Coordinates of C-alpha atoms in Angstrom, one line a residue:
Chain Y
M1 CA -3.6 25.7 24.7
A2 CA -2.9 29.0 22.5
I3 CA -4.3 26.7 19.4
S4 CA -7.0 25.8 21.0
S5 CA -7.6 29.3 21.8
I6 CA -7.2 30.1 17.9
K7 CA -9.4 27.8 17.3
S8 CA -12.3 29.1 19.6
F9 CA -12.0 32.3 18.4
I10 CA -12.1 31.8 14.1
T11 CA -15.3 29.0 15.3
N12 CA -16.8 32.5 16.9
T13 CA -16.6 34.9 14.0
S14 CA -19.4 35.5 12.1
L15 CA -17.5 35.1 8.9
Y16 CA -16.9 31.3 9.8
K17 CA -20.5 30.6 11.1
R18 CA -21.9 31.7 8.0
A19 CA -20.2 29.6 6.0
A20 CA -20.0 26.3 8.1
K21 CA -24.0 27.2 7.5
T22 CA -23.6 27.4 3.8
A23 CA -21.3 23.9 4.1
R24 CA -24.2 22.1 5.9
H25 CA -26.4 23.6 3.4
V26 CA -24.3 22.3 0.2
E27 CA -23.8 19.0 2.6
Q28 CA -27.4 18.3 3.1
K29 CA -28.6 19.0 -0.5
A30 CA -25.7 16.6 -2.4
L31 CA -27.2 13.7 0.7
N32 CA -30.5 14.2 -0.8
V33 CA -29.7 13.6 -4.3
L34 CA -27.8 10.6 -3.4
P35 CA -29.9 7.5 -3.0
D36 CA -30.3 5.2 -0.5
K37 CA -28.4 2.2 0.3
V38 CA -29.3 -0.7 2.5
C39 CA -27.1 -3.9 2.7
I40 CA -28.2 -6.9 2.7
N41 CA -25.8 -9.3 1.6
E42 CA -24.0 -11.0 4.9
K43 CA -20.8 -11.5 2.8
F44 CA -20.7 -8.0 1.9
I45 CA -21.2 -7.0 5.6
K46 CA -18.8 -9.1 6.9
S47 CA -15.8 -8.2 4.6
M48 CA -16.8 -4.9 5.6
D49 CA -16.3 -5.7 9.2
Y50 CA -12.8 -7.8 7.8
L51 CA -11.8 -5.3 6.3
G52 CA -12.7 -2.1 9.1
K53 CA -10.5 -4.6 11.5
N54 CA -7.5 -5.7 9.7
F55 CA -6.9 -3.6 6.7
S56 CA -3.9 -1.9 7.8
S57 CA -1.7 0.3 5.9
D58 CA 0.8 -2.2 5.1
K59 CA -1.9 -4.1 3.1
Q60 CA -2.9 -0.2 1.9
R61 CA 0.5 0.4 0.3
L62 CA 0.7 -3.1 -1.5
A63 CA -2.9 -2.3 -2.5
L64 CA -1.7 1.0 -3.7
G65 CA 1.5 -0.6 -5.1
V66 CA 0.0 -3.5 -7.4
T67 CA -2.7 -0.4 -8.9
A68 CA -0.3 1.3 -9.8
L69 CA 1.8 -1.3 -11.8
V70 CA -1.5 -1.4 -13.5
T71 CA -2.4 2.3 -13.9
Q72 CA 1.0 4.6 -14.0
P73 CA 3.0 3.1 -16.2
F74 CA 0.0 3.0 -18.9
I75 CA -0.3 6.9 -18.7
D76 CA 3.7 7.2 -18.8
A77 CA 3.4 4.9 -22.4
H78 CA 0.3 7.7 -23.4
N79 CA 2.1 10.7 -22.7
K80 CA 2.2 12.7 -25.7
S81 CA 3.9 16.3 -24.6
V82 CA 7.0 14.4 -24.6
D83 CA 9.5 12.5 -27.5
E84 CA 9.3 8.7 -27.3
K85 CA 12.3 8.5 -26.1
T86 CA 11.7 9.9 -23.0
R87 CA 8.4 8.3 -23.0
K88 CA 10.5 5.3 -22.6
V89 CA 12.7 5.9 -19.9
S90 CA 10.0 7.6 -18.1
V91 CA 7.9 3.8 -18.2
A92 CA 11.0 2.2 -16.9
R93 CA 11.4 4.0 -14.3
T94 CA 8.0 4.5 -13.0
I95 CA 8.0 0.9 -13.1
A96 CA 11.0 -0.2 -11.3
K97 CA 10.0 3.0 -8.7
I98 CA 6.8 1.2 -8.0
I99 CA 8.3 -2.4 -6.9
A100 CA 10.8 -0.6 -4.9
G101 CA 8.7 1.5 -3.4
T102 CA 6.2 -1.0 -2.6
F103 CA 8.7 -4.1 -2.0
T104 CA 10.3 -1.4 1.3
G105 CA 7.1 0.4 1.8
F106 CA 5.1 -2.5 2.5
F107 CA 8.1 -5.1 4.1
I108 CA 8.6 -2.0 6.6
R109 CA 5.3 -1.1 7.6
Y110 CA 4.4 -5.2 7.9
G111 CA 7.3 -4.9 10.2
C112 CA 7.3 -2.5 11.9
I113 CA 3.5 -3.1 13.0
K114 CA 4.4 -6.6 13.8
A115 CA 7.6 -5.3 15.9
I116 CA 4.7 -2.4 18.2
K117 CA 2.9 -5.6 18.7
A118 CA 5.7 -7.3 20.5
F119 CA 6.7 -4.3 22.4
S120 CA 3.3 -3.0 23.8
Q121 CA 1.9 -5.2 26.3
I122 CA 0.0 -4.4 29.3
P123 CA 3.3 -4.2 32.0
A124 CA 2.6 -6.8 34.4
K125 CA 4.6 -9.4 36.7
G126 CA 7.2 -11.3 34.8
V127 CA 6.8 -8.8 31.8
P128 CA 10.1 -6.7 30.9
K129 CA 9.9 -3.4 31.1
Y130 CA 10.9 -3.1 27.2
K131 CA 7.9 -5.4 26.1
S132 CA 5.6 -2.3 27.4
L133 CA 7.4 0.5 25.9
F134 CA 4.6 1.5 23.5
T135 CA 1.7 0.8 25.7
P136 CA -0.1 4.3 26.5
K137 CA -0.4 5.1 30.3
G138 CA -3.8 3.4 31.6
I139 CA -4.1 0.6 29.2
T140 CA -5.4 -2.5 31.2
D141 CA -6.6 -4.5 28.2
N142 CA -4.6 -5.2 24.9
T143 CA -7.2 -7.3 23.1
T144 CA -9.8 -4.4 22.3
E145 CA -10.1 -3.0 18.7
A146 CA -9.1 0.5 19.6
F147 CA -6.1 -1.0 20.6
E148 CA -5.3 -3.3 17.8
Q149 CA -6.0 0.0 15.7
Y150 CA -3.7 2.0 18.1
R151 CA -1.0 -0.6 17.5
N152 CA -1.5 -0.1 13.3
A153 CA -1.4 3.7 13.7
M154 CA 2.4 3.3 15.9
G155 CA 3.8 0.9 13.8
T156 CA 2.7 3.0 10.5
V157 CA 4.4 6.0 12.6
V158 CA 7.5 4.1 13.4
A159 CA 7.7 2.7 10.1
L160 CA 7.3 6.3 8.2
G161 CA 10.6 7.7 10.4
V162 CA 12.3 4.2 9.5
M163 CA 11.5 4.7 5.8
V164 CA 13.0 8.2 5.9
F165 CA 16.1 6.6 5.6
T166 CA 15.6 3.4 3.6
N167 CA 14.4 5.7 0.8
F168 CA 18.1 6.4 0.2
L169 CA 19.4 3.5 1.5
I170 CA 17.2 0.9 -0.4
D171 CA 15.0 2.4 -2.7
V172 CA 17.1 5.0 -4.8
P173 CA 19.3 1.8 -5.4
L174 CA 17.0 -0.4 -6.1
T175 CA 15.1 2.3 -8.3
K176 CA 18.4 2.7 -10.3
F177 CA 19.3 -0.7 -10.8
L178 CA 15.9 -1.6 -12.4
T179 CA 15.1 1.7 -14.3
N180 CA 18.9 0.9 -16.1
M181 CA 17.9 -3.2 -16.2
F182 CA 14.7 -2.4 -18.1
I183 CA 16.1 0.4 -20.4
K184 CA 18.5 -2.5 -21.4
H185 CA 15.9 -5.1 -22.3
Q186 CA 13.8 -1.8 -24.0
E187 CA 17.1 -1.8 -26.2
E188 CA 18.0 -5.3 -26.5
D189 CA 14.4 -5.5 -27.8
K190 CA 14.7 -2.9 -30.6
K191 CA 17.8 -4.9 -31.7
Chain H
M1 CA 10.2 21.8 29.8
T2 CA 8.7 18.6 28.9
S3 CA 11.2 16.0 29.3
L4 CA 11.4 13.4 26.2
A5 CA 9.7 10.5 28.4
N6 CA 6.5 13.2 28.8
L7 CA 7.0 13.5 25.5
C8 CA 6.4 10.1 24.2
S9 CA 3.8 9.3 26.4
K10 CA 1.6 12.3 25.0
A11 CA 2.6 10.8 21.5
K12 CA 0.8 7.2 22.5
T13 CA -2.1 8.4 24.2
Y14 CA -2.5 10.9 21.5
L15 CA -2.0 8.0 18.8
Y16 CA -4.6 6.0 21.0
K17 CA -7.3 8.3 21.6
N18 CA -7.3 10.0 17.9
Y19 CA -6.9 6.3 15.8
G20 CA -7.7 3.7 18.0
E21 CA -11.4 3.8 16.8
N22 CA -10.8 5.8 13.1
P23 CA -8.6 3.6 11.4
G24 CA -9.1 5.1 8.5
T25 CA -8.7 8.7 9.6
M26 CA -5.7 6.9 10.7
L27 CA -5.0 5.9 7.2
V28 CA -5.6 9.1 5.6
H29 CA -3.2 10.8 8.0
T30 CA -0.4 8.7 7.9
G31 CA -0.8 9.2 4.2
V32 CA -0.2 12.4 4.0
L33 CA 2.7 12.0 6.9
G34 CA 4.1 9.6 4.4
W35 CA 3.8 12.4 1.4
I36 CA 5.7 14.9 3.5
L37 CA 8.5 13.1 4.9
S38 CA 9.2 11.6 1.3
A39 CA 9.1 15.2 0.0
I40 CA 11.4 16.4 3.0
A41 CA 14.0 13.9 2.2
Q42 CA 14.0 14.5 -1.2
V43 CA 14.7 18.2 -0.9
T44 CA 17.1 17.7 1.5
A45 CA 18.8 14.8 -0.6
V46 CA 19.4 17.1 -3.2
L47 CA 20.8 20.3 -1.1
I48 CA 23.5 18.4 0.8
N49 CA 24.5 16.5 -2.9
D50 CA 28.1 18.0 -3.7
K51 CA 27.6 16.2 -7.0
I52 CA 24.8 18.4 -8.2
S53 CA 25.9 22.0 -8.8
K54 CA 24.6 25.3 -7.7
K55 CA 22.5 25.6 -10.9
E56 CA 21.4 22.7 -10.9
K57 CA 20.3 23.1 -7.3
W58 CA 18.4 26.7 -8.1
F59 CA 16.5 24.3 -11.0
L60 CA 16.0 21.1 -8.7
I61 CA 14.5 22.6 -5.5
P62 CA 11.9 24.4 -6.6
Q63 CA 10.8 21.5 -8.9
E64 CA 11.0 19.1 -6.0
T65 CA 9.0 21.8 -4.0
A66 CA 6.1 22.1 -6.7
D67 CA 6.1 18.5 -6.7
A68 CA 5.9 17.6 -3.1
F69 CA 3.4 20.1 -3.4
I70 CA 1.4 18.7 -6.1
N71 CA 1.5 15.2 -4.5
I72 CA 0.7 16.3 -0.7
A73 CA -2.2 18.3 -1.7
S74 CA -3.9 15.8 -4.2
F75 CA -3.4 13.4 -2.2
Y76 CA -5.3 15.3 0.8
I77 CA -8.0 16.5 -1.1
V78 CA -9.1 13.3 -2.8
T79 CA -8.8 10.9 -0.1
S80 CA -10.1 12.6 2.7
S81 CA -12.6 13.9 0.8
F82 CA -14.0 10.3 -0.5
K83 CA -13.7 9.7 3.4
N84 CA -15.5 11.9 4.7
V85 CA -18.1 11.4 2.2
A86 CA -18.6 7.5 3.1
S87 CA -18.5 8.7 7.0
K88 CA -21.4 10.8 6.3
L89 CA -23.6 8.2 3.9
V90 CA -23.1 6.0 7.1
S91 CA -23.6 8.0 9.7
T92 CA -26.8 9.1 8.2
G93 CA -28.0 5.9 7.6
K94 CA -28.1 6.5 3.2
L95 CA -25.5 3.3 3.6
S96 CA -26.6 1.3 5.9
T97 CA -26.8 -2.4 7.0
K98 CA -30.6 -4.3 6.9
N99 CA -29.8 -5.0 10.6
I100 CA -29.6 -0.8 11.2
R101 CA -32.4 0.0 9.1
N102 CA -34.9 -2.1 10.8
F103 CA -34.0 -1.2 14.4
I104 CA -34.7 2.7 13.4
K105 CA -37.9 1.7 12.1
E106 CA -38.2 0.0 15.1
K107 CA -37.4 2.8 17.2
G108 CA -40.6 4.2 16.0
I109 CA -38.2 6.8 13.3
D110 CA -40.0 8.1 10.7
P111 CA -36.7 6.8 8.3
A112 CA -38.0 9.8 5.6
K113 CA -36.7 12.2 8.4
Y114 CA -33.7 10.8 9.4
I115 CA -32.0 8.5 7.0
G116 CA -29.7 11.5 5.1
N117 CA -30.6 14.3 7.6
I118 CA -27.5 15.7 8.1
N119 CA -27.6 16.4 11.8
S120 CA -28.2 12.4 12.6
N121 CA -25.5 10.0 13.6
I122 CA -26.5 6.8 14.3
G123 CA -23.5 6.4 16.4
N124 CA -24.2 8.7 18.8
D125 CA -28.6 8.4 18.5
F126 CA -28.4 4.7 19.2
P127 CA -25.8 3.3 21.5
E128 CA -27.8 -0.3 21.6
I129 CA -26.1 -0.7 17.7
K130 CA -23.0 1.3 18.5
K131 CA -20.8 -2.3 17.8
E132 CA -22.5 -3.1 14.6
Y133 CA -22.8 0.5 13.5
K134 CA -18.6 0.8 14.1
N135 CA -17.5 -1.9 12.7
F136 CA -19.5 -1.2 8.9
K137 CA -18.6 2.2 9.3
N138 CA -14.6 1.4 9.6
G139 CA -15.1 -1.2 6.7
V140 CA -16.3 1.5 4.8
D141 CA -13.9 4.3 5.7
V142 CA -11.1 2.2 5.1
V143 CA -12.5 1.0 1.0
A144 CA -13.3 4.3 0.8
S145 CA -10.0 5.5 2.1
T146 CA -8.5 3.2 0.3
V147 CA -9.9 3.9 -2.7
G148 CA -9.1 7.7 -3.2
S149 CA -5.4 6.9 -2.3
I150 CA -5.5 4.9 -5.2
I151 CA -7.1 7.4 -7.2
S152 CA -5.6 9.9 -6.2
C153 CA -1.9 8.4 -5.9
N154 CA -2.2 6.2 -9.7
I155 CA -4.4 8.5 -11.9
I156 CA -4.6 12.5 -11.0
T157 CA -0.8 12.4 -10.0
P158 CA 1.1 11.4 -12.2
V159 CA -1.7 13.3 -14.7
L160 CA -0.2 16.4 -13.4
R161 CA 2.9 15.5 -12.8
N162 CA 3.4 14.7 -16.7
Q163 CA 1.8 17.7 -17.2
Y164 CA 4.0 19.5 -15.0
A165 CA 7.2 18.0 -16.5
S166 CA 6.7 18.4 -19.9
K167 CA 6.1 22.1 -19.1
T168 CA 9.4 22.1 -17.5
Q169 CA 10.7 20.6 -20.1
K170 CA 9.5 23.0 -22.9
D171 CA 10.8 26.2 -21.0
I172 CA 14.2 24.1 -20.3
M173 CA 14.2 23.9 -24.2
S174 CA 13.7 27.0 -24.8
K175 CA 15.6 28.5 -22.9
N176 CA 18.7 26.7 -23.9
K177 CA 17.5 28.0 -27.8
T178 CA 17.3 31.6 -26.7
Q179 CA 20.8 31.1 -24.8
E180 CA 22.3 30.0 -28.0
E181 CA 21.1 32.4 -29.8
T182 CA 21.9 34.8 -27.9
R183 CA 25.1 33.7 -26.5
F184 CA 24.8 35.9 -23.1
S185 CA 26.1 33.1 -21.0
K186 CA 29.9 32.2 -21.3
T187 CA 28.5 28.5 -19.8
P188 CA 26.7 26.3 -21.9
A189 CA 22.9 25.8 -20.4
L190 CA 21.6 22.7 -20.0
S191 CA 20.7 20.1 -23.2
M192 CA 17.9 17.4 -23.0
D193 CA 20.5 14.9 -23.0
A194 CA 22.0 16.4 -20.1
Y195 CA 17.9 17.3 -18.5
Q196 CA 16.9 13.6 -19.0
K197 CA 20.4 12.0 -17.4
M198 CA 19.7 14.4 -14.3
A199 CA 16.0 13.3 -13.9
S200 CA 17.2 9.4 -14.4
V201 CA 20.0 10.0 -11.2
K202 CA 18.3 12.1 -9.0
Y203 CA 17.0 11.2 -6.2
S204 CA 12.8 11.6 -7.3
S205 CA 11.6 12.5 -10.0
G206 CA 8.4 12.4 -9.2
N207 CA 6.7 10.0 -6.0
L208 CA 9.1 8.4 -5.0
K209 CA 6.6 7.3 -2.3
I210 CA 7.6 6.1 0.9

């Protein structure tokens, strides 16, 4: 209530109105510069449709991890502002962090989204109460796309809560173990 | 007072209403939440760690906080910008499918005036093709959010972090040199080896993203 009245007060000020008008003007100018693109490739349109429906946060975390393995060690290896020893340790630690973070990040998100799916059934006769623990009030159809996206969002939020703990219980020791392993390999290769 | 059950119910409804039809926004917001929780966890870990001395904590906590700020700000600014630009392109018809474009033409609307106009919104203006529009827009949003997060987390953040870390290292080294020369301090200053050791065992040394 208080937040909405503050918001309404801010949006009604002349300064805000002027800033919003300028922003829209800039946006319009930017839009005018960009070329039109009409997609005619059916495969591309279908893949957009598929990604919108199925690309949840677990897959995004996996995509982030895979691309991180390509870019981050390269950036660390070419960081000329530190000495060679520090550079090697930082590359080893970065690779270890990416592997550990992607491993737990992907599997915990995936597991939590699956779990939320199992515990967000529509309340009905024969459905135990705990199976509709995560079903929002007033939902009668669990096959809609909006409901599927809700399950992904709720699964991700629960996963984030879980990962606050697994960050220390799994990520940290695994990162340390992998870092030491990679440094050992680097030293053996040197010999 | 609001009961816990009531609060949970409100949270479920909030998630359903806000993210049910906006998977791209959900990816951006949960990404930011992930960074915030991760940062809080890292700082807490340093704060409650008995093995880290008070002096080291004075150094590590601001470093962790600055790291977190860089991570969160770059993630939010880059990812949400990518997502917002993509959304605007689709909603104004600048990026569209053949069917959507044909439908607009069939309605007798002048594409030159409608397409790319900041006030146009295909989703609201043409409910008849809302499903096809929504499916396409959600896909583009998700791809844009993911590309934005890859650029932010895997390119911008590591470069910024490396610059910040190397500056911190240099500051420590020059501080050590000054302390050795003037011999003001009775306790030995933080050596380069000690710093490296500390950086390799401390919980974060940058983005341990959850």
